PDB file of C-alpha atoms in Angstrom:
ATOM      1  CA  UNK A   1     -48.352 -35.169  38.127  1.00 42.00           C
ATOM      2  CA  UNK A   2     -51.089 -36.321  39.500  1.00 58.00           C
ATOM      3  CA  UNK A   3     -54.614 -33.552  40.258  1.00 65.00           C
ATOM      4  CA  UNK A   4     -54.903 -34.814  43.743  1.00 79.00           C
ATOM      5  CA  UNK A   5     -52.824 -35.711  46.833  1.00 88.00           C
ATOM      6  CA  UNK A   6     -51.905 -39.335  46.974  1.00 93.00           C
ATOM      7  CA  UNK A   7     -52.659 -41.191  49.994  1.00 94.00           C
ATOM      8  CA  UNK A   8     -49.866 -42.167  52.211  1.00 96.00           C
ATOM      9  CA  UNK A   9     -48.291 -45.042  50.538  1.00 97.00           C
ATOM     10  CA  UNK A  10     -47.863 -46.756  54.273  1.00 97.00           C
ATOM     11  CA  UNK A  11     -51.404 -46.024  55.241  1.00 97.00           C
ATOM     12  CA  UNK A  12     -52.527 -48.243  52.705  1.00 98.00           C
ATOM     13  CA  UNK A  13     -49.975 -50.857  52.782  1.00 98.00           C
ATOM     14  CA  UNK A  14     -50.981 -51.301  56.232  1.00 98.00           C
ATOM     15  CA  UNK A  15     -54.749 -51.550  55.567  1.00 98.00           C
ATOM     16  CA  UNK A  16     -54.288 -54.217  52.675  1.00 98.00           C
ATOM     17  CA  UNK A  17     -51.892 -56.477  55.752  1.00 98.00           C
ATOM     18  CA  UNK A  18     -54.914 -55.395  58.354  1.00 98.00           C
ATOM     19  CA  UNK A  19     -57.617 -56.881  55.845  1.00 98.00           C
ATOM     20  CA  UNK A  20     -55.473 -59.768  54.765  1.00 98.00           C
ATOM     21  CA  UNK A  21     -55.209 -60.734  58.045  1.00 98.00           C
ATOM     22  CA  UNK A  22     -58.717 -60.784  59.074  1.00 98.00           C
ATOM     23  CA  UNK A  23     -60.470 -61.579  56.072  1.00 98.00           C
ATOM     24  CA  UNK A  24     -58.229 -63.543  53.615  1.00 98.00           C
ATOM     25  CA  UNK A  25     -56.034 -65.998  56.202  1.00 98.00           C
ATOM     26  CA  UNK A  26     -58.923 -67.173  58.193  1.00 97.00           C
ATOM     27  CA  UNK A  27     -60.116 -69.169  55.079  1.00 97.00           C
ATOM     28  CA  UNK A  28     -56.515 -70.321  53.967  1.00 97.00           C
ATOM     29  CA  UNK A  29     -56.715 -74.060  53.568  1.00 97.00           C
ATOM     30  CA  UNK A  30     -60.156 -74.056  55.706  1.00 96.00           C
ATOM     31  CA  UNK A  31     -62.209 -73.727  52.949  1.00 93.00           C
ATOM     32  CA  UNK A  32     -65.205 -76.567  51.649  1.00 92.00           C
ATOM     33  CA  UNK A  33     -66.835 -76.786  48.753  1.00 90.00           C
ATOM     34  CA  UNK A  34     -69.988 -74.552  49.785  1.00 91.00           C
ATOM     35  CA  UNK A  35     -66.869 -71.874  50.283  1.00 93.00           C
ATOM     36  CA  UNK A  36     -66.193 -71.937  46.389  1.00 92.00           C
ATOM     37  CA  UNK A  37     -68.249 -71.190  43.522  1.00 90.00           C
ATOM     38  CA  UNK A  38     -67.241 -71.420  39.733  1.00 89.00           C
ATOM     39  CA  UNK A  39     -68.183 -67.403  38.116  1.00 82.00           C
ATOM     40  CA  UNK A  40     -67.777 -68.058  34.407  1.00 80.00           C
ATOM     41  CA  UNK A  41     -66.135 -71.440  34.245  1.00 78.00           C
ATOM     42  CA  UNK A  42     -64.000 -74.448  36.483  1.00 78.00           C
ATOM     43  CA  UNK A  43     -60.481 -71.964  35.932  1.00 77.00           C
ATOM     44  CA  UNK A  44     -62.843 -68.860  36.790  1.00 82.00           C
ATOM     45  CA  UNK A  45     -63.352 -69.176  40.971  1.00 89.00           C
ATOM     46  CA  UNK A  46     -64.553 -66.973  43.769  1.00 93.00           C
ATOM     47  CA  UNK A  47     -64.363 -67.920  47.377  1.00 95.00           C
ATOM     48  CA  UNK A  48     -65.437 -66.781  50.332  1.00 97.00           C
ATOM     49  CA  UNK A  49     -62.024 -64.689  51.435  1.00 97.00           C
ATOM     50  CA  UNK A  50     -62.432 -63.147  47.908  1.00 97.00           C
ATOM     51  CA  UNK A  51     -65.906 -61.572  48.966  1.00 97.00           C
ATOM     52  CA  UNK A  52     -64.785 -60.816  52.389  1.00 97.00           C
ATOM     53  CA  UNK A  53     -62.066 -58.703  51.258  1.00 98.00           C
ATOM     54  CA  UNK A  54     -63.282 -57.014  48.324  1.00 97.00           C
ATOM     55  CA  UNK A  55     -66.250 -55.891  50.974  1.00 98.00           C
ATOM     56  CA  UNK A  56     -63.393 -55.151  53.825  1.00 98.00           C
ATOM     57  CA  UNK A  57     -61.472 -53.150  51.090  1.00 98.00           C
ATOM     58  CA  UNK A  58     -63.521 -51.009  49.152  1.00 98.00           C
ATOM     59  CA  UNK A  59     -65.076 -48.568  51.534  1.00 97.00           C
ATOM     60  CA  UNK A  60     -62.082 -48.256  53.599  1.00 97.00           C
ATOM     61  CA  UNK A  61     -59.906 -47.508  50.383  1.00 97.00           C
ATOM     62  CA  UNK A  62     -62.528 -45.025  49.523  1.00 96.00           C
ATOM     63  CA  UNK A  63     -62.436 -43.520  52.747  1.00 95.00           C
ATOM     64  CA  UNK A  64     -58.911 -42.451  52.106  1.00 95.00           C
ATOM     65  CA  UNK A  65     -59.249 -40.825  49.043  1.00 94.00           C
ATOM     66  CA  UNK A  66     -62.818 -38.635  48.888  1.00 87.00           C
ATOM     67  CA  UNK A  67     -63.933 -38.478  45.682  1.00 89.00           C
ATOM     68  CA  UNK A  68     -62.465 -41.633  44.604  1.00 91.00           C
ATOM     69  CA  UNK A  69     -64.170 -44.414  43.068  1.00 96.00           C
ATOM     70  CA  UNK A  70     -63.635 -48.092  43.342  1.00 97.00           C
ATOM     71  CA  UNK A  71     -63.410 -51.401  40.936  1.00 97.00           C
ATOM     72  CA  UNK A  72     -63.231 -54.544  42.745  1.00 95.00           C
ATOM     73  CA  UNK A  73     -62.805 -57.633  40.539  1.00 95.00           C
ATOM     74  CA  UNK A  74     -65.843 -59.333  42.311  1.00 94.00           C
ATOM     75  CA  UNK A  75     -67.858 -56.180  41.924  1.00 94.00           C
ATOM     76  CA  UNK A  76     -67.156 -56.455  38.163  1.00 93.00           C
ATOM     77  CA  UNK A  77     -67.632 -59.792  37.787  1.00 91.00           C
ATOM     78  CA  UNK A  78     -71.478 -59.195  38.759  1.00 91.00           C
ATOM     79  CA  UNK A  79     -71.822 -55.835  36.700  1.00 93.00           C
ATOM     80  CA  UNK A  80     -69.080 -54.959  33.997  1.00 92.00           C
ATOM     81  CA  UNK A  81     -70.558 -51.378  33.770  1.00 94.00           C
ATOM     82  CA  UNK A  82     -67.948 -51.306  37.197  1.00 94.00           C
ATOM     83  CA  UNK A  83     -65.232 -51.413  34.849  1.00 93.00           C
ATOM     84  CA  UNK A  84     -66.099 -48.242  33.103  1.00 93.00           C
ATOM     85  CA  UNK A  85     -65.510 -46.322  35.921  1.00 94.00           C
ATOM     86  CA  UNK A  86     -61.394 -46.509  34.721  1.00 94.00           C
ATOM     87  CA  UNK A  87     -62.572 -44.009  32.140  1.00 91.00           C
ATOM     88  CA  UNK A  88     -63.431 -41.338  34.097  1.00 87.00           C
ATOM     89  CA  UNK A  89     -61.672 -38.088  35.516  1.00 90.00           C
ATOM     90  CA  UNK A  90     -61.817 -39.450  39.213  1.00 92.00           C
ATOM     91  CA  UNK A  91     -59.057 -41.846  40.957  1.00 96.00           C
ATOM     92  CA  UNK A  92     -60.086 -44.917  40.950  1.00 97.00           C
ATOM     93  CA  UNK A  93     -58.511 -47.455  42.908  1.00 98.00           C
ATOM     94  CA  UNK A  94     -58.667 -51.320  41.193  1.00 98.00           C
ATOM     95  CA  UNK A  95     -58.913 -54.835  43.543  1.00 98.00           C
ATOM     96  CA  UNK A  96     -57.749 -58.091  42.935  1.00 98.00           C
ATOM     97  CA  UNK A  97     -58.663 -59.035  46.745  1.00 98.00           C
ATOM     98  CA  UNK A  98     -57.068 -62.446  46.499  1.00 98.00           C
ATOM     99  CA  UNK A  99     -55.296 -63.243  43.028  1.00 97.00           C
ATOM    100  CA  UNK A 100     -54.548 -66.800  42.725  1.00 96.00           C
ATOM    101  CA  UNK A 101     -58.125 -68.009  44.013  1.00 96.00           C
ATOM    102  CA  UNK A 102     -57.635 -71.294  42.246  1.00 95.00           C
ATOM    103  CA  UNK A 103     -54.463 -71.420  44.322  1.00 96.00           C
ATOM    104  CA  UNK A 104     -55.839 -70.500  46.925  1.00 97.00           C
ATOM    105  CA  UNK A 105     -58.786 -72.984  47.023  1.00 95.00           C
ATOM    106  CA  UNK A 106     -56.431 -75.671  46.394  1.00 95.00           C
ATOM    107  CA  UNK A 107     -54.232 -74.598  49.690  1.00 96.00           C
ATOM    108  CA  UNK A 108     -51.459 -73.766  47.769  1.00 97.00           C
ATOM    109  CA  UNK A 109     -49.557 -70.605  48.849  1.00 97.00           C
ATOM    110  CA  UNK A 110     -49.389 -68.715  46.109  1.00 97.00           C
ATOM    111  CA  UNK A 111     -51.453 -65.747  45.651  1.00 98.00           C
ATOM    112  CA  UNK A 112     -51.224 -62.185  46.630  1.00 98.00           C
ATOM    113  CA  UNK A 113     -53.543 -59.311  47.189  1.00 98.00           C
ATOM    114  CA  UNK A 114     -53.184 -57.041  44.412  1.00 98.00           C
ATOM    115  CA  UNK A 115     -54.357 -52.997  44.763  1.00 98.00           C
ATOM    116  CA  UNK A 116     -53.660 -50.474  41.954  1.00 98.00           C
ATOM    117  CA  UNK A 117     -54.765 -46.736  42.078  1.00 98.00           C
ATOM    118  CA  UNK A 118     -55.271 -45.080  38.995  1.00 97.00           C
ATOM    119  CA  UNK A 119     -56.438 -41.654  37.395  1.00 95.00           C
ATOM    120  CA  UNK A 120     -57.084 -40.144  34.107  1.00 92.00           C
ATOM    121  CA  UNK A 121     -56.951 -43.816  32.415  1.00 91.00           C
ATOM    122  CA  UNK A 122     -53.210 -44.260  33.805  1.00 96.00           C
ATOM    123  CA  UNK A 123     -51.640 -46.183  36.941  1.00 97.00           C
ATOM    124  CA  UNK A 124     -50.308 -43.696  39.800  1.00 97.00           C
ATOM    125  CA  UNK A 125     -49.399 -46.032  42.174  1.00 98.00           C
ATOM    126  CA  UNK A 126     -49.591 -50.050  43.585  1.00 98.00           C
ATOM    127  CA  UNK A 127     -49.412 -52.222  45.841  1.00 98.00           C
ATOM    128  CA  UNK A 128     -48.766 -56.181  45.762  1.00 98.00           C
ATOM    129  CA  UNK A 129     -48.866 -58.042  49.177  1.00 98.00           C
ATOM    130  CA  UNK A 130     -48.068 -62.032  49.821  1.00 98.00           C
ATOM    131  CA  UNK A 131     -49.858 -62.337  53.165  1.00 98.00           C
ATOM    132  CA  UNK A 132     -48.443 -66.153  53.755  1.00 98.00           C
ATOM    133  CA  UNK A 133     -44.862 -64.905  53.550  1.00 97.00           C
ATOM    134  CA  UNK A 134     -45.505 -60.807  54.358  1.00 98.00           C
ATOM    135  CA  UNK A 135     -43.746 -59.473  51.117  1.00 98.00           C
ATOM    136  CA  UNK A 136     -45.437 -56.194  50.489  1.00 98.00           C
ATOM    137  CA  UNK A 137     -44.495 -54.090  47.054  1.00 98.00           C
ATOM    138  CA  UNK A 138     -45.367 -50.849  46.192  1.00 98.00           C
ATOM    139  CA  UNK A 139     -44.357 -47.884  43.846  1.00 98.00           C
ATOM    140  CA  UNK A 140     -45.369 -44.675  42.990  1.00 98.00           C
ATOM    141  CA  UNK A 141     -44.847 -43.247  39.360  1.00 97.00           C
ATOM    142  CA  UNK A 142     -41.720 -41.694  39.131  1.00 97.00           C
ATOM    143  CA  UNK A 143     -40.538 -42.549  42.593  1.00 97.00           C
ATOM    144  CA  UNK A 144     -39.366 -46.146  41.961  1.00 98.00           C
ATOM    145  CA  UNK A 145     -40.449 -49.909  42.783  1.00 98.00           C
ATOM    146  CA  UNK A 146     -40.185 -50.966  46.374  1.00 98.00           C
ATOM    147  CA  UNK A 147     -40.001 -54.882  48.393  1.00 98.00           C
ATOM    148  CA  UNK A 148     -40.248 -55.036  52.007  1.00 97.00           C
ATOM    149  CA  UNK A 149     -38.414 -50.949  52.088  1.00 94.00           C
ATOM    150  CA  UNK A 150     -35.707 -51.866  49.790  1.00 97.00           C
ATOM    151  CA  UNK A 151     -35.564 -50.282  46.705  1.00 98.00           C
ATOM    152  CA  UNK A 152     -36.023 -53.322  43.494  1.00 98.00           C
ATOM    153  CA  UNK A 153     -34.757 -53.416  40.053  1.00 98.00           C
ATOM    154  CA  UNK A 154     -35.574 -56.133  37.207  1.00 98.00           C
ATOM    155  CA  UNK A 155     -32.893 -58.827  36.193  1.00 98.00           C
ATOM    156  CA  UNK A 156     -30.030 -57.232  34.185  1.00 98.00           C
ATOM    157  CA  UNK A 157     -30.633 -58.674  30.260  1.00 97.00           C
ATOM    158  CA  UNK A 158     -29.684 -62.062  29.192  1.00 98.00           C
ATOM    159  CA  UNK A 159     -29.393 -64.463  25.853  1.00 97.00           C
ATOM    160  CA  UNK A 160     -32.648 -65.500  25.186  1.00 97.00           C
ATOM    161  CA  UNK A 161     -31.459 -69.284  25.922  1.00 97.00           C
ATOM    162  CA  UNK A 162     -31.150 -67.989  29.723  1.00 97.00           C
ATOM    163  CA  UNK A 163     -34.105 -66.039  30.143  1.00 96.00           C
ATOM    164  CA  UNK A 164     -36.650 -67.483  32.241  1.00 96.00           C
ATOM    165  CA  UNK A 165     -40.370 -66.103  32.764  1.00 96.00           C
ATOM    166  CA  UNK A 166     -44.028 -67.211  32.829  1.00 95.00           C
ATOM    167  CA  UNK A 167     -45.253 -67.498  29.031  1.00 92.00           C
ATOM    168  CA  UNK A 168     -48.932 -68.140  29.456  1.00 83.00           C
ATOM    169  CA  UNK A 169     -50.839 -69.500  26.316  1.00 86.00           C
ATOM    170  CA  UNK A 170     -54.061 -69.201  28.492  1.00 83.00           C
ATOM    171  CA  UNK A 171     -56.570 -66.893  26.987  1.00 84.00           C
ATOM    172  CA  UNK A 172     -54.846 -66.544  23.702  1.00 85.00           C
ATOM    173  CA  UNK A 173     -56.255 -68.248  20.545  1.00 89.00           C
ATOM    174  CA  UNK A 174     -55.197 -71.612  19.849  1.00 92.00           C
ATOM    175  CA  UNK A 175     -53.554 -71.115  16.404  1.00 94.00           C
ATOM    176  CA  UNK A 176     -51.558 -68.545  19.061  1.00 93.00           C
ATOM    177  CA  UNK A 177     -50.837 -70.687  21.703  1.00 92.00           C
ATOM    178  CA  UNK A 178     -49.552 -73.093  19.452  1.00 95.00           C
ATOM    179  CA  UNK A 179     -47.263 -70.720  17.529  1.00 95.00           C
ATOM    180  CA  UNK A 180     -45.957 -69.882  21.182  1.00 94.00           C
ATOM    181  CA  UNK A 181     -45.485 -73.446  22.090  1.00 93.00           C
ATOM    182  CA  UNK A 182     -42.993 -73.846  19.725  1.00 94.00           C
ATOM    183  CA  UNK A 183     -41.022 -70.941  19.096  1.00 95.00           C
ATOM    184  CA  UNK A 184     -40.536 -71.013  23.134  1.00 94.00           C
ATOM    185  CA  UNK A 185     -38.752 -73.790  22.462  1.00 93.00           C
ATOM    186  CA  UNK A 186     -35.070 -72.032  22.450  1.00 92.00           C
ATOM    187  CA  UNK A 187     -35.798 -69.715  25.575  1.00 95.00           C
ATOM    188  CA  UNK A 188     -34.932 -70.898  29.320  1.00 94.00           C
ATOM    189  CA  UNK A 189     -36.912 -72.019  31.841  1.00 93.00           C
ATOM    190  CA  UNK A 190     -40.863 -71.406  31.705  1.00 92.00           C
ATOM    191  CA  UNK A 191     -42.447 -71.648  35.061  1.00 89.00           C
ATOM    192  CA  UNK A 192     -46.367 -70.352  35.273  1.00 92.00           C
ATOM    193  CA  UNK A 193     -47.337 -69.798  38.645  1.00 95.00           C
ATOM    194  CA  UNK A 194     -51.129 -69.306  38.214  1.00 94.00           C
ATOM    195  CA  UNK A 195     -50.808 -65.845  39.852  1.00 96.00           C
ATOM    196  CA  UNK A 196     -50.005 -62.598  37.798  1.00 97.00           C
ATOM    197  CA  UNK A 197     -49.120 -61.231  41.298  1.00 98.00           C
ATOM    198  CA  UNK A 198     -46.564 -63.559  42.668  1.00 98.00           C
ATOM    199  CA  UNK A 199     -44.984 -63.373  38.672  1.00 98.00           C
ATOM    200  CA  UNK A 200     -44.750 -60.019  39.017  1.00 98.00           C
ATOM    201  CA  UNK A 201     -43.171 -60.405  42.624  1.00 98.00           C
ATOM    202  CA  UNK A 202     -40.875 -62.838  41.049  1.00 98.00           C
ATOM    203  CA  UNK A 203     -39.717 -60.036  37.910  1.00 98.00           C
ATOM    204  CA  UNK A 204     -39.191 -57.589  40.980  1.00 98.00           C
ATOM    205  CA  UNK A 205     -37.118 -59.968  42.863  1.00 98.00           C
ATOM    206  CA  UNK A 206     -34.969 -60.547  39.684  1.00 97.00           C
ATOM    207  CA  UNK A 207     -36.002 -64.295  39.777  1.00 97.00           C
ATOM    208  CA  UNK A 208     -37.261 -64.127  36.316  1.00 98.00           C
ATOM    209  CA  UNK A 209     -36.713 -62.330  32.969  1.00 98.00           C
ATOM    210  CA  UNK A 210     -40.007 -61.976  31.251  1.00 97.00           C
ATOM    211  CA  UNK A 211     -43.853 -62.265  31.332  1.00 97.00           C
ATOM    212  CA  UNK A 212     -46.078 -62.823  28.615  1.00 97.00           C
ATOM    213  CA  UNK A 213     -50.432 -62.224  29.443  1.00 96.00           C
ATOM    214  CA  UNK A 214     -52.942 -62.296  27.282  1.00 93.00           C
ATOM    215  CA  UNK A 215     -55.886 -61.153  29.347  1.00 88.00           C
ATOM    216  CA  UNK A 216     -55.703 -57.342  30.495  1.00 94.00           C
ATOM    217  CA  UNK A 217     -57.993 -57.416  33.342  1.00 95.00           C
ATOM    218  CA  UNK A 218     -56.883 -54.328  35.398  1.00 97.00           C
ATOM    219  CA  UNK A 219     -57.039 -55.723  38.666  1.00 97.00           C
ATOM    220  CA  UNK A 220     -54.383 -58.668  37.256  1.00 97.00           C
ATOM    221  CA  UNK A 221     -51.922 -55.858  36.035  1.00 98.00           C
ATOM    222  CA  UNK A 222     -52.235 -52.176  36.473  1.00 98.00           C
ATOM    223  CA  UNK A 223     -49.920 -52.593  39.753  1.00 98.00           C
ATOM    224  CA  UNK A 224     -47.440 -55.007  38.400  1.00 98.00           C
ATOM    225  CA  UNK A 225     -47.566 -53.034  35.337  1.00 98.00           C
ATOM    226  CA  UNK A 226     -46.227 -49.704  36.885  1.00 98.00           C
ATOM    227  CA  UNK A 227     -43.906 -51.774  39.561  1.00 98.00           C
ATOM    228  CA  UNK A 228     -42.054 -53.114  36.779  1.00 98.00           C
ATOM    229  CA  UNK A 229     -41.772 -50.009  34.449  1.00 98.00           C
ATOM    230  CA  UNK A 230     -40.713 -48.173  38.207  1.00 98.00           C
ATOM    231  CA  UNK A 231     -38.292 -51.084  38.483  1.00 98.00           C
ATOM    232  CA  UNK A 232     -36.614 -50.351  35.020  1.00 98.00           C
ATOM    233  CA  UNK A 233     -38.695 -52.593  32.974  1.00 98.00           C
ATOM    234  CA  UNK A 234     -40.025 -52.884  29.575  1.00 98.00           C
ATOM    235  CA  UNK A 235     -43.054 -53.469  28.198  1.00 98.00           C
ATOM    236  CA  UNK A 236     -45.823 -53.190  25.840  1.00 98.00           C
ATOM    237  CA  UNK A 237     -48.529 -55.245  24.255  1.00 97.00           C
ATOM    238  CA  UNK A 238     -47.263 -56.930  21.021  1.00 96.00           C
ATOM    239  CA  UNK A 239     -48.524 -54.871  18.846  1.00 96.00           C
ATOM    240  CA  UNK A 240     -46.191 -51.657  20.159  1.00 96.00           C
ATOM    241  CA  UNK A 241     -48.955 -50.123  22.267  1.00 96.00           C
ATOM    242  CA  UNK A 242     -48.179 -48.634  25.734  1.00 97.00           C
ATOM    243  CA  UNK A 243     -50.410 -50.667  28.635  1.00 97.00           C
ATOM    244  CA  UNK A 244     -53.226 -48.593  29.747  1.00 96.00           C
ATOM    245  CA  UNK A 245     -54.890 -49.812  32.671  1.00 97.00           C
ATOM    246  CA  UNK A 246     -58.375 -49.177  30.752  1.00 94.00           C
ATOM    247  CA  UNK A 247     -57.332 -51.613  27.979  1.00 93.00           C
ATOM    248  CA  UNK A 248     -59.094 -55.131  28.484  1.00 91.00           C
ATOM    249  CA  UNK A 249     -57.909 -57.012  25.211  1.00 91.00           C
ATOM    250  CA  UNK A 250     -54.891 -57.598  23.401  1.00 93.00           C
ATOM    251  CA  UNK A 251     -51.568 -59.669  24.799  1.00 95.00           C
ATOM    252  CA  UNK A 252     -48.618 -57.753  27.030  1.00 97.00           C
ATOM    253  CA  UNK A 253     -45.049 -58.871  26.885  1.00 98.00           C
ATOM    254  CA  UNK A 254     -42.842 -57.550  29.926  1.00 98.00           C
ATOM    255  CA  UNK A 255     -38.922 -57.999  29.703  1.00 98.00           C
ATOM    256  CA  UNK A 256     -35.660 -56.372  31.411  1.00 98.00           C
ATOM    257  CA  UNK A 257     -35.428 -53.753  28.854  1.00 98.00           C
ATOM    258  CA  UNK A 258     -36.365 -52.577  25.544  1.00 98.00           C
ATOM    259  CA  UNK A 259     -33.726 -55.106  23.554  1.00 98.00           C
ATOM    260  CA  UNK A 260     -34.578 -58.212  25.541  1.00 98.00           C
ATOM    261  CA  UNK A 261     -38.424 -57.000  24.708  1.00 98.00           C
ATOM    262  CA  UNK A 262     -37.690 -57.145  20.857  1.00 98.00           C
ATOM    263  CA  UNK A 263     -35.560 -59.970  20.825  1.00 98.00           C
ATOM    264  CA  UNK A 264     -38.194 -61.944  22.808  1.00 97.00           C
ATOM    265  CA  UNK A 265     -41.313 -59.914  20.115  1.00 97.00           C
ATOM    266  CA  UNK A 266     -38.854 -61.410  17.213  1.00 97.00           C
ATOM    267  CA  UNK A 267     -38.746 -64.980  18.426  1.00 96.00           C
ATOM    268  CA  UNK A 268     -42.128 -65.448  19.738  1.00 96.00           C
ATOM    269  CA  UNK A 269     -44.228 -63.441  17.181  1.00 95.00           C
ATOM    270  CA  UNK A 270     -42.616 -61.831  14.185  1.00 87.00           C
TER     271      UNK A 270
END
């Protein structure tokens, strides 16, 4: 149980659409160069509509939950003393304002806004919205995952020849990503859609199997994190831990249930 009352779930679904609108979409495939800047690297992008709604979002977030505090992914990205704020006994509610930015500056649709709330060092509830297509997820813990009002569940389990998922070698070591690259080799289908948001749409929508991240930036997967557990997902990071949305490090395997998640751990790792 949570020590305060949770916002209403709609409330805030509605605010992310209201600042998607007016802050992300104007910029969709109108942005120049002088619109994009590199943060820590050519893969590592912030844009204009990033700013704009990470400013748009946080106070009105805060506004609906006093006493809460609030980590934007830009904000972090200028001071990572933000980040320690997850720590703490207050809610705290975690931004991704556009996830996908290199998507996004390329004028591809795929990305997603991305809003987690989360207290005590633990994910309470989340919200993923598409705002090209209008898909909006959400859950609450213990209440379920939700797409467009319709109650989700993952894919049922399949032999690891059918599974398909994103299996990212980004971010790992190389002696890692190599390992991966081969003993992948007997799984299904891998299809990396440079957006942790639309592949967690995608595991809600039962359109994939598994998901495999080795950066644990909260922003990227507190929400997706919970949505998939609430849709009767498995996960944990490869070394057995449960996800925490205060962990930053390590590698996170997601799969339809516990079996599929040890049969997957056995090929790819042990």
């Amino acid at each position: 149980m949570t020590a305060f009352q949770l916002p209403d779930i709609d409330r805030v679904s509605d605010l992310i659409r209201s600042v998607a609108l007016t802050e992300i979409m104007p910029y969709f495939r109108k942005l120049d160069a002088a619109g994009i800047r590199e943060k820590t690297g050519p893969t590592d992008l912030v844009t204009l509509a990033d700013e704009a709604a990470e400013r748009a979002l946080t106070p009105a977030l805060a506004a609906l939950l006093p006493g809460g505090r609030v980590i934007g992914e830009e904000a972090a990205s200028e001071d990572e003393r933000v980040l320690d704020r997850i720590h703490g006994d207050d809610p705290v509610w975690i931004i991704d304002p556009v996830d996908g930015t290199i998507n996004f500056a390329q004028g591809r649709a795929m990305f997603a806004v991305i809003v987690a709330l989360a207290c005590k060092g633990e994910t309470v509830a989340g919200w993923i919205y598409d705002p090209v297509d209008g898909r909006m997820a959400t859950a609450v813990k213990g209440q379920g995952a939700w797409l467009d009002g319709r109650r989700v569940h993952v894919a049922a389990a399949v032999p690891l020849p059918q599974m398909v998922g994103a299996l990212s070698t980004r971010f790992c070591s190389e002696e890692m990503g190599k390992q991966l690259e081969e003993r992948s080799a007997g799984l299904g289908e891998r299809a990396c859609l440079s957006s942790a948001a639309q592949e967690y749409l995608r595991l809600l929508e039962g359109r994939a199997h598994y998901s495999l991240y080795h950066r644990l930036m909260p922003w990227d997967h507190a929400a997706g994190v919970l949505m998939h557990a609430e849709a009767g997902g498995y996960s944990a990071l490869i070394d057995g831990t449960a996800y925490r949305p205060g962990l930053l490090r390590g590698s996170i395997l997601l799969a339809p249930d516990r079996e599929s998640w040890q049969a997957l751990h056995a090929t790819l790792f042990d």
